[in-house]
Short mmCIF file of C-alpha atoms in Angstrom, two decimals:
data_model
loop_
_atom_site.label_atom_id
_atom_site.label_comp_id
_atom_site.label_asym_id
_atom_site.label_seq_id
_atom_site.Cartn_x
_atom_site.Cartn_y
_atom_site.Cartn_z
CA MET A 28 -31.23 -21.71 31.09
CA LYS A 29 -31.82 -22.18 27.52
CA ILE A 30 -29.17 -20.84 25.14
CA ILE A 31 -31.70 -19.07 23.11
CA LYS A 32 -32.88 -17.13 26.33
CA GLN A 33 -29.23 -16.25 27.00
CA LEU A 34 -29.15 -14.50 23.76
CA LYS A 35 -31.30 -11.54 25.07
CA ILE A 36 -28.07 -9.57 24.73
CA VAL A 37 -26.57 -10.58 21.59
CA THR A 38 -23.41 -10.00 19.65
CA ILE A 39 -25.13 -7.59 17.42
CA ILE A 40 -23.74 -4.98 19.95
CA ALA A 41 -20.25 -6.38 19.79
CA ALA A 42 -20.46 -6.08 15.97
CA ILE A 43 -21.71 -2.39 16.28
CA PHE A 44 -18.76 -1.58 18.53
CA LEU A 45 -16.31 -2.85 15.83
CA VAL A 46 -17.73 -0.66 12.94
CA THR A 47 -16.88 2.84 14.01
CA GLY A 48 -17.39 5.50 16.71
CA CYS A 49 -19.54 7.88 14.59
CA GLU A 50 -22.82 9.33 15.71
CA LEU A 51 -26.17 7.76 14.76
CA ASP A 52 -29.31 9.55 13.70
CA GLY A 53 -30.87 10.98 16.83
CA GLY A 54 -27.49 11.58 18.47
CA GLU A 55 -26.90 8.15 19.98
CA SER A 56 -23.29 6.95 19.75
CA LEU A 57 -22.65 3.50 18.37
CA ASN A 58 -20.64 2.62 21.51
CA GLY A 59 -23.84 3.17 23.40
CA ALA A 60 -26.21 1.47 21.09
CA SER A 61 -28.51 -1.01 22.70
CA THR A 62 -30.83 -3.87 21.62
CA ILE A 63 -33.64 -1.55 23.09
CA SER A 64 -32.71 1.34 20.85
CA ILE A 65 -32.74 -0.96 17.69
CA SER A 66 -35.98 -2.93 18.53
CA ASP A 67 -38.04 -0.04 19.89
CA ASP A 68 -37.39 2.56 17.10
CA LEU A 69 -34.78 1.59 14.44
CA SER A 70 -33.24 4.63 12.90
CA ARG A 71 -31.68 5.09 9.44
CA GLY A 72 -28.31 5.56 11.00
CA GLU A 73 -28.64 2.40 13.13
CA LEU A 74 -29.72 0.18 10.29
CA PRO A 75 -26.25 -0.40 8.63
CA GLN A 76 -24.60 -1.32 11.95
CA ALA A 77 -27.52 -3.58 12.88
CA LEU A 78 -27.11 -5.36 9.54
CA THR A 79 -23.42 -5.72 10.34
CA GLY A 80 -24.41 -7.45 13.56
CA VAL A 81 -26.33 -10.16 11.61
CA LEU A 82 -23.57 -10.81 9.06
CA SER A 83 -21.02 -10.90 11.77
CA ASP A 84 -22.86 -13.50 13.88
CA MET A 85 -23.38 -15.58 10.72
CA ARG A 86 -19.67 -16.10 10.67
CA VAL A 87 -19.36 -17.06 14.30
CA GLY A 88 -18.84 -20.78 14.87
CA LEU A 89 -18.30 -21.21 11.05
CA SER A 90 -15.17 -23.25 11.39
CA THR A 91 -16.49 -25.40 14.14
CA ASN A 92 -19.56 -26.23 12.11
CA THR A 93 -17.66 -26.78 9.00
CA ASP A 94 -15.28 -29.11 10.70
CA VAL A 95 -18.05 -31.15 12.32
CA LEU A 96 -19.84 -31.60 9.03
CA GLY A 97 -16.60 -32.36 7.13
CA ILE A 98 -15.58 -35.02 9.73
CA VAL A 99 -19.09 -36.73 9.88
CA GLY A 100 -19.20 -36.55 6.10
CA ARG A 101 -15.83 -38.15 5.98
CA GLU A 102 -14.55 -35.42 3.80
CA TYR A 103 -11.63 -34.76 6.00
CA TYR A 104 -10.20 -35.03 9.56
CA TYR A 105 -9.29 -32.09 11.77
CA PHE A 106 -6.37 -32.73 13.99
CA THR A 107 -5.55 -30.15 16.63
CA SER A 108 -3.18 -30.55 19.48
CA SER A 109 -5.50 -28.54 21.71
CA ASP A 110 -8.65 -30.69 21.51
CA PRO A 111 -8.64 -34.51 20.67
CA ARG A 112 -12.43 -34.53 20.63
CA TYR A 113 -12.45 -33.89 16.92
CA GLU A 114 -10.69 -37.27 16.17
CA GLY A 115 -12.34 -38.83 19.26
CA ASP A 116 -16.05 -37.91 19.71
CA VAL A 117 -16.90 -36.55 16.31
CA VAL A 118 -15.27 -39.39 14.33
CA VAL A 119 -16.59 -41.94 16.67
CA GLY A 120 -19.96 -40.42 16.32
CA ASN A 121 -20.49 -40.23 20.02
CA LEU A 122 -21.46 -36.58 20.06
CA ASN A 123 -21.83 -34.94 23.52
CA ASN A 124 -24.78 -32.67 23.65
CA ASN A 125 -23.03 -30.31 26.16
CA THR A 126 -19.89 -29.76 24.25
CA PHE A 127 -18.63 -26.85 22.07
CA TYR A 128 -18.90 -28.70 18.75
CA VAL A 129 -22.72 -29.02 19.37
CA THR A 130 -23.36 -25.75 21.33
CA THR A 131 -21.27 -23.27 19.41
CA PRO A 132 -22.93 -23.57 16.08
CA TRP A 133 -26.38 -23.76 17.70
CA GLY A 134 -25.77 -20.62 19.80
CA ALA A 135 -24.23 -18.73 16.90
CA ARG A 136 -27.05 -19.47 14.43
CA TYR A 137 -29.66 -18.35 17.01
CA ALA A 138 -27.62 -15.31 17.89
CA ALA A 139 -27.83 -14.21 14.28
CA ILE A 140 -31.60 -14.93 14.16
CA LYS A 141 -32.08 -12.82 17.32
CA ASP A 142 -30.20 -10.12 15.58
CA ALA A 143 -32.49 -10.45 12.68
CA ASN A 144 -35.58 -10.34 14.86
CA LEU A 145 -34.49 -7.22 16.58
CA ILE A 146 -34.17 -5.41 13.24
CA LEU A 147 -37.61 -6.72 12.16
CA GLU A 148 -39.17 -5.51 15.48
CA GLY A 149 -37.38 -2.14 14.98
CA LEU A 150 -38.71 -1.84 11.43
CA ASP A 151 -42.21 -2.37 12.82
CA ASN A 152 -41.67 0.40 15.45
CA THR A 153 -39.58 2.85 13.40
CA THR A 154 -40.47 6.52 13.44
CA SER A 155 -37.56 7.34 11.01
CA ASP A 156 -37.75 8.73 7.58
CA LEU A 157 -37.37 5.24 5.98
CA SER A 158 -39.81 5.09 3.25
CA ALA A 159 -42.31 2.09 2.85
CA GLU A 160 -40.26 0.69 0.04
CA GLU A 161 -36.99 0.88 2.07
CA ILE A 162 -38.69 -0.81 4.99
CA SER A 163 -40.10 -3.51 2.71
CA ALA A 164 -36.59 -4.10 1.02
CA THR A 165 -34.87 -4.31 4.45
CA ARG A 166 -37.47 -6.74 5.78
CA GLY A 167 -37.03 -9.03 2.73
CA ALA A 168 -33.32 -9.02 2.99
CA ILE A 169 -33.25 -9.58 6.69
CA ASN A 170 -35.79 -12.50 6.46
CA THR A 171 -33.75 -14.07 3.59
CA LEU A 172 -30.61 -14.04 6.00
CA LYS A 173 -32.82 -15.38 8.79
CA ALA A 174 -34.06 -18.18 6.61
CA HIS A 175 -30.46 -19.09 5.79
CA GLU A 176 -29.49 -19.50 9.42
CA LEU A 177 -32.63 -21.52 10.17
CA LEU A 178 -31.64 -23.90 7.33
CA MET A 179 -28.08 -24.26 8.75
CA LEU A 180 -29.76 -25.29 12.06
CA SER A 181 -32.08 -27.71 10.43
CA ASN A 182 -29.30 -29.25 8.39
CA ASN A 183 -27.42 -30.22 11.54
CA GLN A 184 -30.38 -31.37 13.69
CA GLY A 185 -32.42 -33.27 11.19
CA ASP A 186 -35.34 -34.83 12.86
CA ASN A 187 -34.19 -33.76 16.24
CA GLY A 188 -35.79 -30.59 15.17
CA ILE A 189 -35.27 -26.89 15.76
CA ARG A 190 -37.33 -23.95 17.04
CA ILE A 191 -38.53 -21.76 14.28
CA ASP A 192 -40.32 -19.19 16.42
CA VAL A 193 -37.88 -17.61 18.80
CA SER A 194 -38.94 -13.95 18.55
CA ASP A 195 -39.99 -13.97 22.25
CA SER A 196 -37.11 -15.36 24.33
CA GLU A 197 -39.50 -15.95 27.27
CA ASN A 198 -42.03 -17.85 25.25
CA LEU A 199 -40.15 -19.91 22.69
CA GLY A 200 -41.99 -21.81 19.96
CA GLU A 201 -42.12 -25.68 19.99
CA PHE A 202 -39.65 -27.82 18.21
CA VAL A 203 -40.51 -28.82 14.69
CA ASP A 204 -39.06 -31.78 12.69
CA ARG A 205 -37.03 -31.58 9.59
CA ALA A 206 -40.13 -31.60 7.24
CA GLY A 207 -41.76 -28.93 9.33
CA ALA A 208 -38.64 -26.81 9.60
CA LEU A 209 -38.05 -26.91 5.75
CA ALA A 210 -41.76 -26.02 5.08
CA ALA A 211 -41.46 -23.03 7.46
CA ILE A 212 -38.14 -21.80 5.84
CA SER A 213 -39.69 -22.12 2.41
CA ASP A 214 -42.59 -19.97 3.58
CA LEU A 215 -40.24 -17.38 5.12
CA LEU A 216 -38.32 -17.09 1.89
CA GLY A 217 -41.64 -16.68 0.19
CA SER A 218 -42.60 -13.69 2.37
CA ALA A 219 -39.13 -12.21 2.02
CA ALA A 220 -39.57 -12.49 -1.70
CA THR A 221 -42.78 -10.58 -1.58
CA ASP A 222 -41.09 -7.78 0.46
CA LEU A 223 -38.23 -7.63 -1.86
CA ASN A 224 -40.54 -7.35 -4.91
CA ALA A 225 -42.15 -4.44 -3.14
CA GLY A 226 -38.86 -2.83 -2.22
CA GLY A 227 -38.28 -0.32 -4.90
CA ASP A 228 -35.06 0.22 -6.63
CA GLY A 229 -32.58 0.45 -3.69
CA PHE A 230 -31.67 -0.24 -0.22
CA ALA A 231 -31.40 2.19 2.77
CA PHE A 232 -27.97 0.83 3.29
CA ALA A 233 -24.80 -0.08 1.43
CA VAL A 234 -25.06 -3.84 0.64
CA PRO A 235 -21.90 -5.60 1.97
CA ALA A 236 -19.08 -6.82 -0.25
CA GLY A 237 -20.04 -10.42 0.06
CA PHE A 238 -23.05 -9.58 -2.14
CA ASN A 239 -20.97 -7.91 -4.95
CA ASN A 240 -21.50 -10.75 -7.39
CA LEU A 241 -25.21 -9.68 -7.65
CA ARG A 242 -24.30 -6.32 -8.95
CA LYS A 243 -25.27 -5.44 -12.52
CA THR A 244 -23.58 -3.37 -15.17
CA ASP A 245 -25.33 -0.41 -16.77
CA ALA A 246 -25.47 -1.31 -20.43
CA ALA A 247 -25.27 2.25 -21.55
CA THR A 248 -22.40 3.54 -19.35
CA GLY A 249 -20.61 0.42 -18.30
CA ASP A 250 -20.98 1.47 -14.58
CA VAL A 251 -21.30 -1.14 -12.06
CA LEU A 252 -24.56 -0.57 -10.16
CA ALA A 253 -25.45 -0.98 -6.55
CA VAL A 254 -27.20 -4.16 -5.34
CA THR A 255 -30.94 -3.77 -5.53
CA PRO A 256 -33.91 -5.58 -3.93
CA ALA A 257 -34.32 -7.23 -7.28
CA ASP A 258 -30.81 -8.42 -7.17
CA MET A 259 -31.21 -9.59 -3.58
CA LEU A 260 -34.31 -11.64 -4.72
CA GLU A 261 -31.91 -13.80 -6.86
CA PHE A 262 -30.02 -14.80 -3.60
CA ASN A 263 -33.44 -15.46 -2.02
CA ARG A 264 -34.55 -17.75 -4.90
CA ALA A 265 -31.14 -19.55 -4.90
CA LEU A 266 -31.64 -20.44 -1.20
CA LEU A 267 -35.19 -21.45 -2.02
CA ALA A 268 -33.87 -23.83 -4.75
CA ARG A 269 -31.70 -25.54 -2.04
CA VAL A 270 -34.47 -25.74 0.41
CA GLU A 271 -36.89 -27.29 -2.15
CA ALA A 272 -34.29 -29.77 -3.33
CA TYR A 273 -33.97 -30.94 0.27
CA ARG A 274 -37.72 -31.34 0.26
CA GLY A 275 -37.65 -33.32 -3.09
CA ASN A 276 -39.92 -30.61 -4.64
CA TYR A 277 -38.17 -30.57 -7.98
CA PRO A 278 -40.55 -28.43 -10.01
CA ALA A 279 -40.19 -25.73 -7.31
CA VAL A 280 -36.33 -25.97 -7.62
CA LEU A 281 -36.44 -25.23 -11.39
CA ALA A 282 -38.91 -22.43 -10.76
CA ALA A 283 -36.58 -20.86 -8.15
CA LEU A 284 -33.44 -21.32 -10.18
CA GLU A 285 -35.04 -19.47 -13.06
CA ASP A 286 -35.45 -16.41 -10.84
CA SER A 287 -32.07 -16.79 -9.26
CA PHE A 288 -28.44 -16.00 -10.41
CA PHE A 289 -28.11 -19.47 -11.89
CA GLU A 290 -26.30 -19.63 -15.09
CA LEU A 291 -25.64 -23.01 -16.74
CA ASN A 292 -22.58 -21.75 -18.46
CA GLY A 293 -21.72 -18.94 -16.17
CA ASP A 294 -18.94 -18.50 -13.57
CA LEU A 295 -18.93 -21.39 -11.18
CA ARG A 296 -17.66 -19.09 -8.37
CA LYS A 297 -20.45 -16.47 -8.80
CA GLY A 298 -22.26 -16.26 -5.57
CA ILE A 299 -22.82 -14.90 -2.13
CA TYR A 300 -19.89 -15.04 0.36
CA HIS A 301 -18.85 -14.44 3.94
CA THR A 302 -16.00 -11.93 3.76
CA PHE A 303 -12.99 -11.57 6.06
CA SER A 304 -10.15 -9.25 6.65
CA LEU A 305 -7.11 -8.74 8.91
CA SER A 306 -8.48 -5.49 10.29
CA GLY A 307 -8.53 -5.32 14.02
CA ALA A 308 -12.28 -4.65 13.76
CA ASP A 309 -12.93 -7.76 11.74
CA LEU A 310 -12.30 -11.52 11.58
CA PRO A 311 -9.69 -13.59 9.56
CA ASN A 312 -10.99 -16.55 7.67
CA PRO A 313 -11.04 -19.35 10.30
CA LEU A 314 -10.83 -22.21 7.65
CA PHE A 315 -7.48 -21.18 6.40
CA ILE A 316 -4.50 -23.22 7.48
CA ALA A 317 -1.22 -23.10 5.80
CA LEU A 318 0.12 -26.19 4.20
CA ASN A 319 2.18 -28.64 6.17
CA GLN A 320 1.39 -27.36 9.63
CA GLU A 321 1.74 -29.78 12.65
CA ALA A 322 -0.30 -28.41 15.57
CA ASN A 323 -3.63 -27.86 13.73
CA VAL A 324 -4.31 -29.45 10.31
CA ARG A 325 -7.31 -30.40 8.11
CA VAL A 326 -6.42 -33.54 6.16
CA ALA A 327 -8.44 -34.96 3.31
CA HIS A 328 -9.95 -38.33 3.94
CA ALA A 329 -8.10 -40.92 1.91
CA SER A 330 -11.38 -41.79 0.06
CA PHE A 331 -11.43 -38.36 -1.49
CA LEU A 332 -8.35 -39.25 -3.39
CA THR A 333 -8.94 -42.82 -4.15
CA ASP A 334 -12.57 -42.48 -5.20
CA ALA A 335 -11.79 -39.71 -7.73
CA GLU A 336 -11.78 -40.23 -11.55
CA ALA A 337 -8.35 -40.01 -13.09
CA GLY A 338 -7.73 -36.30 -14.17
CA ASP A 339 -10.38 -34.81 -12.08
CA GLY A 340 -8.99 -31.25 -11.54
CA ARG A 341 -10.91 -30.88 -8.33
CA LEU A 342 -8.35 -33.02 -6.62
CA SER A 343 -6.32 -29.83 -6.40
CA LYS A 344 -8.36 -28.99 -3.31
CA ALA A 345 -6.21 -31.56 -1.40
CA VAL A 346 -2.41 -31.12 -1.55
CA GLN A 347 0.13 -33.80 -0.63
CA ARG A 348 1.84 -33.10 2.66
CA ASP A 349 5.71 -33.22 3.11
CA GLU A 350 5.18 -35.67 5.93
CA ASN A 351 1.97 -37.62 6.77
CA ARG A 352 0.11 -36.43 9.83
CA GLU A 353 -1.39 -39.05 12.36
CA ALA A 354 -3.71 -38.79 15.26
CA SER A 355 -5.31 -41.58 17.27
CA GLY A 356 -4.70 -44.17 14.54
CA LEU A 357 -6.06 -41.81 11.82
CA VAL A 358 -3.74 -40.78 8.97
CA GLY A 359 -3.63 -37.86 6.67
CA THR A 360 -1.49 -37.57 3.55
CA HIS A 361 -2.96 -34.53 1.99
CA ASP A 362 -3.87 -31.02 3.45
CA VAL A 363 -7.17 -29.54 2.58
CA ALA A 364 -6.40 -26.63 0.33
CA ILE A 365 -9.53 -24.77 -0.33
CA TYR A 366 -8.40 -21.40 1.04
CA SER A 367 -5.04 -19.70 0.28
CA SER A 368 -5.13 -16.78 2.85
CA LEU A 369 -6.75 -15.37 5.94
CA THR A 370 -8.72 -12.99 3.78
CA ASP A 371 -10.26 -15.49 1.42
CA ASN A 372 -14.05 -15.39 1.10
CA VAL A 373 -16.15 -18.36 2.07
CA PRO A 374 -19.21 -19.34 0.07
CA ILE A 375 -22.75 -19.17 1.28
CA ILE A 376 -24.15 -20.28 -2.03
CA ARG A 377 -22.66 -20.08 -5.43
CA ASN A 378 -23.43 -20.99 -9.08
CA GLU A 379 -21.63 -24.36 -9.04
CA GLU A 380 -24.15 -25.58 -6.41
CA LEU A 381 -26.98 -24.17 -8.49
CA ILE A 382 -25.86 -26.12 -11.55
CA LEU A 383 -25.90 -29.24 -9.40
CA LEU A 384 -29.33 -28.37 -8.15
CA TYR A 385 -30.52 -28.05 -11.73
CA ALA A 386 -29.10 -31.40 -12.66
CA GLU A 387 -30.71 -32.94 -9.61
CA ALA A 388 -34.14 -31.45 -10.43
CA ASN A 389 -33.93 -32.75 -13.99
CA MET A 390 -32.80 -36.44 -13.21
CA ALA A 391 -36.28 -37.94 -13.27
CA SER A 392 -38.23 -35.65 -15.60
CA ASN A 393 -35.45 -34.77 -18.16
CA PRO A 394 -32.43 -36.99 -17.64
CA ALA A 395 -30.67 -35.71 -20.90
CA GLU A 396 -30.82 -32.12 -19.42
CA ALA A 397 -29.47 -33.36 -16.19
CA VAL A 398 -26.41 -34.79 -18.00
CA VAL A 399 -26.02 -31.50 -19.83
CA ALA A 400 -25.70 -29.73 -16.48
CA LEU A 401 -23.32 -32.46 -14.95
CA ASP A 402 -21.07 -32.15 -18.10
CA VAL A 403 -20.67 -28.46 -17.46
CA LEU A 404 -18.99 -29.37 -14.21
CA ARG A 405 -17.14 -32.45 -15.50
CA ILE A 406 -15.63 -30.54 -18.45
CA ALA A 407 -14.61 -27.60 -16.15
CA ALA A 408 -12.92 -30.10 -13.91
CA GLY A 409 -10.96 -31.57 -16.91
CA LEU A 410 -13.00 -34.78 -17.23
CA PRO A 411 -14.71 -36.07 -20.46
CA ALA A 412 -18.41 -35.74 -20.82
CA TYR A 413 -20.54 -38.22 -18.98
CA SER A 414 -20.94 -41.56 -21.03
CA GLY A 415 -22.80 -43.67 -18.42
CA ALA A 416 -26.37 -44.89 -18.06
CA THR A 417 -29.18 -42.35 -17.55
CA THR A 418 -31.09 -44.59 -15.17
CA PRO A 419 -32.19 -42.91 -11.89
CA ASP A 420 -29.65 -44.86 -9.88
CA ALA A 421 -26.76 -44.13 -12.28
CA LEU A 422 -27.65 -40.44 -12.40
CA GLU A 423 -27.92 -40.27 -8.61
CA ASP A 424 -24.45 -41.76 -8.34
CA GLU A 425 -23.09 -39.22 -10.92
CA LEU A 426 -24.80 -36.37 -9.23
CA LEU A 427 -23.41 -37.29 -5.73
CA TYR A 428 -19.94 -37.75 -7.21
CA ASN A 429 -19.98 -34.25 -8.65
CA ARG A 430 -21.51 -32.75 -5.48
CA ARG A 431 -18.69 -34.33 -3.47
CA TYR A 432 -15.80 -33.01 -5.60
CA SER A 433 -17.32 -29.61 -6.61
CA LEU A 434 -18.46 -28.75 -3.08
CA PHE A 435 -15.66 -30.51 -1.14
CA ALA A 436 -15.14 -29.26 2.42
CA GLU A 437 -18.07 -26.75 2.11
CA GLY A 438 -20.32 -28.78 4.49
CA HIS A 439 -22.63 -30.60 1.99
CA ARG A 440 -21.44 -34.14 1.84
CA TRP A 441 -22.99 -35.51 4.97
CA ILE A 442 -26.31 -33.71 4.37
CA ASP A 443 -26.34 -35.02 0.77
CA MET A 444 -25.73 -38.63 1.92
CA ARG A 445 -28.27 -38.46 4.57
CA ARG A 446 -30.97 -37.01 2.25
CA PHE A 447 -30.40 -39.74 -0.28
CA GLY A 448 -30.31 -42.48 2.29
CA ARG A 449 -26.78 -43.42 1.80
CA LEU A 450 -25.03 -42.48 5.10
CA ALA A 451 -24.09 -46.17 5.57
CA GLU A 452 -21.69 -45.84 2.51
CA LEU A 453 -19.45 -43.23 4.29
CA PRO A 454 -16.34 -44.97 5.38
CA ASN A 455 -15.23 -45.63 8.96
CA ASP A 456 -11.48 -46.16 9.33
CA ARG A 457 -11.38 -47.64 12.86
CA ALA A 458 -13.53 -50.25 14.42
CA THR A 459 -14.94 -47.77 16.91
CA ASP A 460 -16.06 -45.19 14.28
CA ASN A 461 -19.61 -44.46 13.32
CA VAL A 462 -21.37 -41.86 11.18
CA PRO A 463 -24.17 -40.11 13.14
CA ALA A 464 -27.50 -39.12 11.44
CA VAL A 465 -28.01 -36.11 13.34
CA ILE A 466 -26.17 -33.41 15.54
CA PRO A 467 -27.78 -33.53 18.99
CA VAL A 468 -29.79 -30.71 20.46
CA PRO A 469 -27.81 -28.92 23.18
CA ALA A 470 -28.46 -30.28 26.64
CA ASN A 471 -29.95 -27.11 28.09
CA GLU A 472 -32.46 -26.77 25.34
CA ASN A 473 -35.59 -28.44 26.74
CA GLN A 474 -37.66 -30.04 23.95
#
């Protein structure tokens, strides 16, 4: 049976169980909530818990997916005493389409999409006191999150394709290739933007902490305001900028950035994040590993160190180990050190990436402006301003260099090298190793 069909009962309910035991509008206990109650008639009280389900599933499989992308992108190796397939199958590029490193990210992304579809169906059927503006704002926010999850799937599968239409688990849509998927995701973000624009001044739920960077300050009182649909639209436009860059539609990238939270000279960390905690009802950050561990380690690929310009402060993302770690002929001298605790946030998209997208979108049409943007990141990293050529090839090299070091271990490198046709440049440390171009579709998904 297809994985997507198995998601008829999804982890939205598990997430609801974890929130609280209070009563919902209409007298239904959260511990008794069901997908039927959500999709048939979504109440105001159910809405926050239903949103929690989407955001919770968005984090499921995050470490597995990030590790696979980090390995095939030759950013780092993941050595674990419990499963040698990371340094075996994944580094060799012989990916088994019926193994956790393929099926877990696929299943988790479609579970989050299923959660979103249940809410969208419930909004269509609701008899609650939600206003038309509140329904529109919620629909826009949910479709923005759904578009993100579809993009994560498409990034992995490439021209293997993904299903866009999975609203009816008994009648799934056909697979579409990479170009078709990106076009559909762009369209979905567009319809979500229309809904957010019609969403009034507030949401019918408290926007989670991972979106706090979108909050504005009241100029008169200094009070920090709640996230509004207009603020959420900035996230939507940031995602659209990424999608349009992947499509090579650079005028659309610049237009989207103009309406996003992009700031050329702003805080590089400003963005949207997955959040974590040590609460028994939540999840810890699965990408944090303390330095100098032995059983499970993420070690930077040697080329991350040797290819860097002298003085690049972004090298602090890899910290030298007390003792080298070796597995199956692969050696790591430096631990990946992106996160410092189990409660650190993990970025979904942030301003540093938007600056890189701005530089990319200007490379051909306005190379001088592209250099201005790249210099923001170079100078922030302790490097001198760029003094190289401004030919397309030279600027592409400089862009990819800065994307590599600014977004290290965030899952971008392999995707970037593929979309610029440069996968063959990624290193292989053993004669048996290869870099795959796509992640296979799970075996039980009939194309």
